DNA sequence: CATGAATGAGTATTCATTCAT
DNA sequence: CATGAATGAATACTCATTCAT
């Protein structure tokens, strides 16, 4: 037993699991779920094909696990933002910051997440659905996000708009901005720019006083 | 020969082709490209499996054809908007109106288009890519859209923001809003509401004077 | 009714049948039976696919018919040779002459016949066997040919060798010579040369007096 | 590692490969390439269908492999004959001996080889062509064989005939003799008889002194 | 009787999953 | 517990044949 109560065996196991998740993540992002074979995943992880099945019941399970791993991490971070403050504007800023930072670090995951979101929102009855656990987290995230906007509206700092639409708009625009920006490679400057842009756009849209008066 | 110079045979052929495209569109939207078999498509269209191949060379060709059919129609409509006026604000309104109307009528296509967009923007090297023809149309659309924003900025009716980001933001938010709204069923009221919301959000964001002053 | 007691209809029918047999013959020779589709045959004959089935029950039937057409013609000619004389040497000469002349005119058929012979002699249980009728003709031809050799041996003009082997040798060598020679294009001179060569080779082999004495 | 530097795994693999080649060889000989399904091959080898594809990329590859296996073996043996002596008569004897012995042991292969030869000489543009490697070996064989005859003619032990025709005649007659003889079952006596017959026939043809004087 | 669109059985091939070593 | 060969169900696609027009 090591200090933190985890045996070497257990640690080894976790390392292996992580190897597979990493391989799968990059391959699924590159080639898509269906164009990636279990053999591909095993090969990239430098294990034998059969070994994956010691760690994951099926290809779908592997997919779920990788969605969960990063997904929970992300939703965990957003949860912190939701809980740290009650100020809608601060929360909004925090969420954007958190999102940009997370996806900049997890570009492969973003691509998978976007595809998943497209399928999910569209209501596709695909064989390979995201795991319930993550769905719950996502629902919770949506509800918290909605709450931020609703409170902001009540407090008069946000305009009174349909909060469900605002949620969708916020998610859609931030995702798309991240995708197109990050596709061209990541640098610190770009990140800051995206972060600022997203907040700016959400806050004030694009029309000027002059434009409004027309 | 009938009045419009198309023989009955030719018309029959087009009807059949359309049957297959319709079946494929709904199935690909529901189940995804890979989870839909050619037999499924044939069955839904009420033909034998082999018959599809008299109309489409391969599953991929069928997919491309259905993307092209609606895609070109949509980009054709946006092109009209781009050409009808030079006023960025009017163009923006027109584009939103056009998008909402089109996708309300083509909910299945929207779902496929969203998945395609997720894959495309994400740079996935999927076996089944959209046809070059549509890619070109899409690039052209992006460039025209960007131009609307750039002209608006020059004219002082739009705020000076990174136009590429604005393009991404506009596309992402409008798509996501449409998806979530339309998923719940379509009614005339909803359409008008989405249209107004999208324009409103793009125009002015969500933060109020009061929020800004904080 | 025309002079020879065949109605125009009947004549038309025979023309059509012949068109199909010609197309099939050239295609089967070029591409092989399995690589040729009924649509190919119809297209080359400039008819619709279904029309073939008014004339031939199946692809196999078509194949049989084309084997029969030329096959019977050929065996008919050899029969004449068998009957015209009783002199083994004259008959042999006549058979060679007849064979060279026939296959020079029917190069496509030769190729099909060779393949068929390879399969038949090899005892392949192929789905597409030659028709019984032709098999009988072939057996009859073999038996007559054997008889020529046997009589020649009895008469002392042929050496006493196993007559079955002689038959096989004669057929094999003449076929192969024709194939390789005709593959390079046909001319009158070539024909005469092959004819002479085959007779010469069958008659006297290749070893000289000197070679024999070694 | 075993003594001969081949691991057990490697040996197992070769055994399996050989199993498939054997099954395919007998089936292709019996039924023909097109009438044999991969499932048939797998079944005869007592493996599952998919297993073949771990050893051969495609049906065509399998076919090529089986042609190569025996083909190279055969051409290897003829090469030895070509190199062992310079005496045309001895070489001729050696080639016949070698051919009879080889095809007696490889009756299935002979049937496939004959079909292949029929197609090849006939110039059929079949989808499933023999591998280039074997074609080269065959060309080399032809050229060496021709050389034997040319040298024999120069040395005065062979009659002066068109050497290309002699090559064709020799190949055709020996193949056909082997096919018809071996089709009836093989015994030591038969082999010796065929061998002698072929040499006898090639050497001296069939016409006697008496026949010649007529 | 010609047509050619529709049919659907048949086949090569793939790949997630299992299991003996 | 790792391995990777074997499995066999699943699927895109072909083509001989049929039949309504």
PDB file of C-alpha atoms in Angstrom, chain A residues 28-32 34-35 89 92 107 111 114-115 117-119 121-127 149 155-159 161-162 165-166 168-173 176-177 179-181 183 193-194 197 200-212 214, chain B residues 28-32 34-35 89 92 107 111 114-115 117-119 121-127 149 155-159 161-162 165-166 168-173 176-177 179-181 183 193-194 197 200-212 214:
ATOM      1  CA  UNK A  28     -12.269   9.480 -31.856  1.00  0.00           C
ATOM      2  CA  UNK A  29     -11.575  13.195 -32.257  1.00  0.00           C
ATOM      3  CA  UNK A  30      -9.510  12.642 -35.397  1.00  0.00           C
ATOM      4  CA  UNK A  31     -11.478   9.928 -37.152  1.00  0.00           C
ATOM      5  CA  UNK A  32     -14.822   9.783 -35.410  1.00  0.00           C
ATOM      6  CA  UNK A  34     -17.230   4.705 -36.184  1.00  0.00           C
ATOM      7  CA  UNK A  35     -14.072   5.133 -38.181  1.00  0.00           C
ATOM      8  CA  UNK A  89     -22.033  38.953 -14.137  1.00  0.00           C
ATOM      9  CA  UNK A  92     -20.790  34.628 -16.423  1.00  0.00           C
ATOM     10  CA  UNK A 107      -9.026  20.304 -27.815  1.00  0.00           C
ATOM     11  CA  UNK A 111     -14.356  18.045 -30.871  1.00  0.00           C
ATOM     12  CA  UNK A 114     -19.389  19.130 -30.047  1.00  0.00           C
ATOM     13  CA  UNK A 115     -20.357  16.101 -32.091  1.00  0.00           C
ATOM     14  CA  UNK A 117     -23.909  17.854 -28.436  1.00  0.00           C
ATOM     15  CA  UNK A 118     -25.052  18.032 -32.042  1.00  0.00           C
ATOM     16  CA  UNK A 119     -26.422  14.513 -31.804  1.00  0.00           C
ATOM     17  CA  UNK A 121     -29.647  18.265 -28.939  1.00  0.00           C
ATOM     18  CA  UNK A 122     -30.891  16.911 -32.226  1.00  0.00           C
ATOM     19  CA  UNK A 123     -32.420  13.997 -30.389  1.00  0.00           C
ATOM     20  CA  UNK A 124     -30.612  11.359 -32.421  1.00  0.00           C
ATOM     21  CA  UNK A 125     -31.376   7.859 -31.211  1.00  0.00           C
ATOM     22  CA  UNK A 126     -27.833   6.731 -31.819  1.00  0.00           C
ATOM     23  CA  UNK A 127     -26.601   3.396 -30.552  1.00  0.00           C
ATOM     24  CA  UNK A 149     -29.418  34.348 -16.363  1.00  0.00           C
ATOM     25  CA  UNK A 155     -31.479  41.904 -10.642  1.00  0.00           C
ATOM     26  CA  UNK A 156     -31.820  44.064 -13.719  1.00  0.00           C
ATOM     27  CA  UNK A 157     -28.284  43.506 -14.929  1.00  0.00           C
ATOM     28  CA  UNK A 158     -29.451  41.283 -17.796  1.00  0.00           C
ATOM     29  CA  UNK A 159     -32.138  42.130 -20.276  1.00  0.00           C
ATOM     30  CA  UNK A 161     -35.085  37.614 -22.636  1.00  0.00           C
ATOM     31  CA  UNK A 162     -36.258  34.026 -22.837  1.00  0.00           C
ATOM     32  CA  UNK A 165     -32.847  30.819 -25.556  1.00  0.00           C
ATOM     33  CA  UNK A 166     -30.113  32.706 -23.800  1.00  0.00           C
ATOM     34  CA  UNK A 168     -28.695  27.946 -25.993  1.00  0.00           C
ATOM     35  CA  UNK A 169     -27.231  31.078 -27.522  1.00  0.00           C
ATOM     36  CA  UNK A 170     -24.461  31.258 -24.971  1.00  0.00           C
ATOM     37  CA  UNK A 171     -23.504  27.620 -25.392  1.00  0.00           C
ATOM     38  CA  UNK A 172     -23.701  27.644 -29.152  1.00  0.00           C
ATOM     39  CA  UNK A 173     -21.736  30.794 -29.717  1.00  0.00           C
ATOM     40  CA  UNK A 176     -18.378  27.592 -32.189  1.00  0.00           C
ATOM     41  CA  UNK A 177     -15.961  30.397 -31.381  1.00  0.00           C
ATOM     42  CA  UNK A 179     -13.784  25.440 -32.310  1.00  0.00           C
ATOM     43  CA  UNK A 180     -12.947  27.804 -35.110  1.00  0.00           C
ATOM     44  CA  UNK A 181     -10.305  29.598 -33.090  1.00  0.00           C
ATOM     45  CA  UNK A 183      -8.628  24.744 -34.929  1.00  0.00           C
ATOM     46  CA  UNK A 193      -8.803  37.205 -27.094  1.00  0.00           C
ATOM     47  CA  UNK A 194     -11.489  34.550 -27.320  1.00  0.00           C
ATOM     48  CA  UNK A 197     -14.639  38.350 -27.295  1.00  0.00           C
ATOM     49  CA  UNK A 200     -18.049  41.138 -25.013  1.00  0.00           C
ATOM     50  CA  UNK A 201     -20.398  39.568 -27.531  1.00  0.00           C
ATOM     51  CA  UNK A 202     -22.673  38.062 -24.946  1.00  0.00           C
ATOM     52  CA  UNK A 203     -22.736  41.270 -23.014  1.00  0.00           C
ATOM     53  CA  UNK A 204     -23.366  43.786 -25.712  1.00  0.00           C
ATOM     54  CA  UNK A 205     -24.035  42.133 -29.039  1.00  0.00           C
ATOM     55  CA  UNK A 206     -22.669  43.831 -32.055  1.00  0.00           C
ATOM     56  CA  UNK A 207     -24.916  46.756 -32.842  1.00  0.00           C
ATOM     57  CA  UNK A 208     -23.753  50.245 -31.879  1.00  0.00           C
ATOM     58  CA  UNK A 209     -25.819  53.149 -30.594  1.00  0.00           C
ATOM     59  CA  UNK A 210     -25.759  54.521 -34.054  1.00  0.00           C
ATOM     60  CA  UNK A 211     -26.920  51.258 -35.522  1.00  0.00           C
ATOM     61  CA  UNK A 212     -29.720  51.095 -33.028  1.00  0.00           C
ATOM     62  CA  UNK A 214     -31.345  53.774 -37.482  1.00  0.00           C
TER      63      UNK A 214
ATOM     64  CA  UNK B  28     -29.614   9.772 -40.950  1.00  0.00           C
ATOM     65  CA  UNK B  29     -31.066  12.516 -38.750  1.00  0.00           C
ATOM     66  CA  UNK B  30     -32.588  10.002 -36.346  1.00  0.00           C
ATOM     67  CA  UNK B  31     -29.913   7.338 -36.193  1.00  0.00           C
ATOM     68  CA  UNK B  32     -26.817   8.873 -37.718  1.00  0.00           C
ATOM     69  CA  UNK B  34     -23.309   4.803 -39.533  1.00  0.00           C
ATOM     70  CA  UNK B  35     -26.260   3.412 -37.644  1.00  0.00           C
ATOM     71  CA  UNK B  89     -28.526  45.455 -40.627  1.00  0.00           C
ATOM     72  CA  UNK B  92     -28.523  40.416 -40.970  1.00  0.00           C
ATOM     73  CA  UNK B 107     -35.678  19.994 -39.144  1.00  0.00           C
ATOM     74  CA  UNK B 111     -29.703  17.884 -37.424  1.00  0.00           C
ATOM     75  CA  UNK B 114     -25.173  20.386 -37.366  1.00  0.00           C
ATOM     76  CA  UNK B 115     -23.363  17.059 -37.097  1.00  0.00           C
ATOM     77  CA  UNK B 117     -20.606  21.194 -39.143  1.00  0.00           C
ATOM     78  CA  UNK B 118     -19.297  19.772 -35.883  1.00  0.00           C
ATOM     79  CA  UNK B 119     -17.156  17.300 -37.807  1.00  0.00           C
ATOM     80  CA  UNK B 121     -15.095  22.599 -38.019  1.00  0.00           C
ATOM     81  CA  UNK B 122     -13.448  20.059 -35.777  1.00  0.00           C
ATOM     82  CA  UNK B 123     -11.366  18.889 -38.712  1.00  0.00           C
ATOM     83  CA  UNK B 124     -12.361  15.245 -38.338  1.00  0.00           C
ATOM     84  CA  UNK B 125     -10.930  13.068 -41.093  1.00  0.00           C
ATOM     85  CA  UNK B 126     -14.137  11.120 -41.527  1.00  0.00           C
ATOM     86  CA  UNK B 127     -14.567   8.716 -44.403  1.00  0.00           C
ATOM     87  CA  UNK B 149     -20.113  42.302 -40.611  1.00  0.00           C
ATOM     88  CA  UNK B 155     -20.349  52.000 -41.508  1.00  0.00           C
ATOM     89  CA  UNK B 156     -20.297  52.300 -37.746  1.00  0.00           C
ATOM     90  CA  UNK B 157     -23.496  50.334 -37.224  1.00  0.00           C
ATOM     91  CA  UNK B 158     -21.628  47.341 -35.821  1.00  0.00           C
ATOM     92  CA  UNK B 159     -19.068  47.412 -33.088  1.00  0.00           C
ATOM     93  CA  UNK B 161     -14.924  43.202 -33.160  1.00  0.00           C
ATOM     94  CA  UNK B 162     -12.916  40.420 -34.771  1.00  0.00           C
ATOM     95  CA  UNK B 165     -15.281  35.559 -34.278  1.00  0.00           C
ATOM     96  CA  UNK B 166     -18.496  37.346 -35.001  1.00  0.00           C
ATOM     97  CA  UNK B 168     -18.572  31.950 -35.637  1.00  0.00           C
ATOM     98  CA  UNK B 169     -20.634  33.389 -32.833  1.00  0.00           C
ATOM     99  CA  UNK B 170     -23.549  34.182 -35.101  1.00  0.00           C
ATOM    100  CA  UNK B 171     -23.571  30.734 -36.668  1.00  0.00           C
ATOM    101  CA  UNK B 172     -23.122  28.889 -33.403  1.00  0.00           C
ATOM    102  CA  UNK B 173     -25.739  30.747 -31.451  1.00  0.00           C
ATOM    103  CA  UNK B 176     -28.066  26.045 -31.170  1.00  0.00           C
ATOM    104  CA  UNK B 177     -31.117  28.191 -30.571  1.00  0.00           C
ATOM    105  CA  UNK B 179     -31.988  23.106 -32.447  1.00  0.00           C
ATOM    106  CA  UNK B 180     -33.192  23.453 -28.889  1.00  0.00           C
ATOM    107  CA  UNK B 181     -36.308  25.331 -29.852  1.00  0.00           C
ATOM    108  CA  UNK B 183     -36.650  19.995 -30.848  1.00  0.00           C
ATOM    109  CA  UNK B 193     -39.994  34.290 -31.237  1.00  0.00           C
ATOM    110  CA  UNK B 194     -36.733  32.627 -32.231  1.00  0.00           C
ATOM    111  CA  UNK B 197     -34.592  36.537 -30.130  1.00  0.00           C
ATOM    112  CA  UNK B 200     -32.104  40.803 -30.451  1.00  0.00           C
ATOM    113  CA  UNK B 201     -29.284  38.785 -28.936  1.00  0.00           C
ATOM    114  CA  UNK B 202     -26.896  39.414 -31.779  1.00  0.00           C
ATOM    115  CA  UNK B 203     -27.748  43.069 -31.779  1.00  0.00           C
ATOM    116  CA  UNK B 204     -27.547  43.925 -28.161  1.00  0.00           C
ATOM    117  CA  UNK B 205     -26.301  41.025 -26.128  1.00  0.00           C
ATOM    118  CA  UNK B 206     -27.830  40.549 -22.753  1.00  0.00           C
ATOM    119  CA  UNK B 207     -26.304  43.071 -20.428  1.00  0.00           C
ATOM    120  CA  UNK B 208     -28.344  46.163 -19.566  1.00  0.00           C
ATOM    121  CA  UNK B 209     -27.170  49.736 -19.053  1.00  0.00           C
ATOM    122  CA  UNK B 210     -27.327  49.055 -15.383  1.00  0.00           C
ATOM    123  CA  UNK B 211     -25.303  45.882 -15.727  1.00  0.00           C
ATOM    124  CA  UNK B 212     -22.735  47.708 -17.742  1.00  0.00           C
ATOM    125  CA  UNK B 214     -21.522  48.016 -12.417  1.00  0.00           C
TER     126      UNK B 214
END
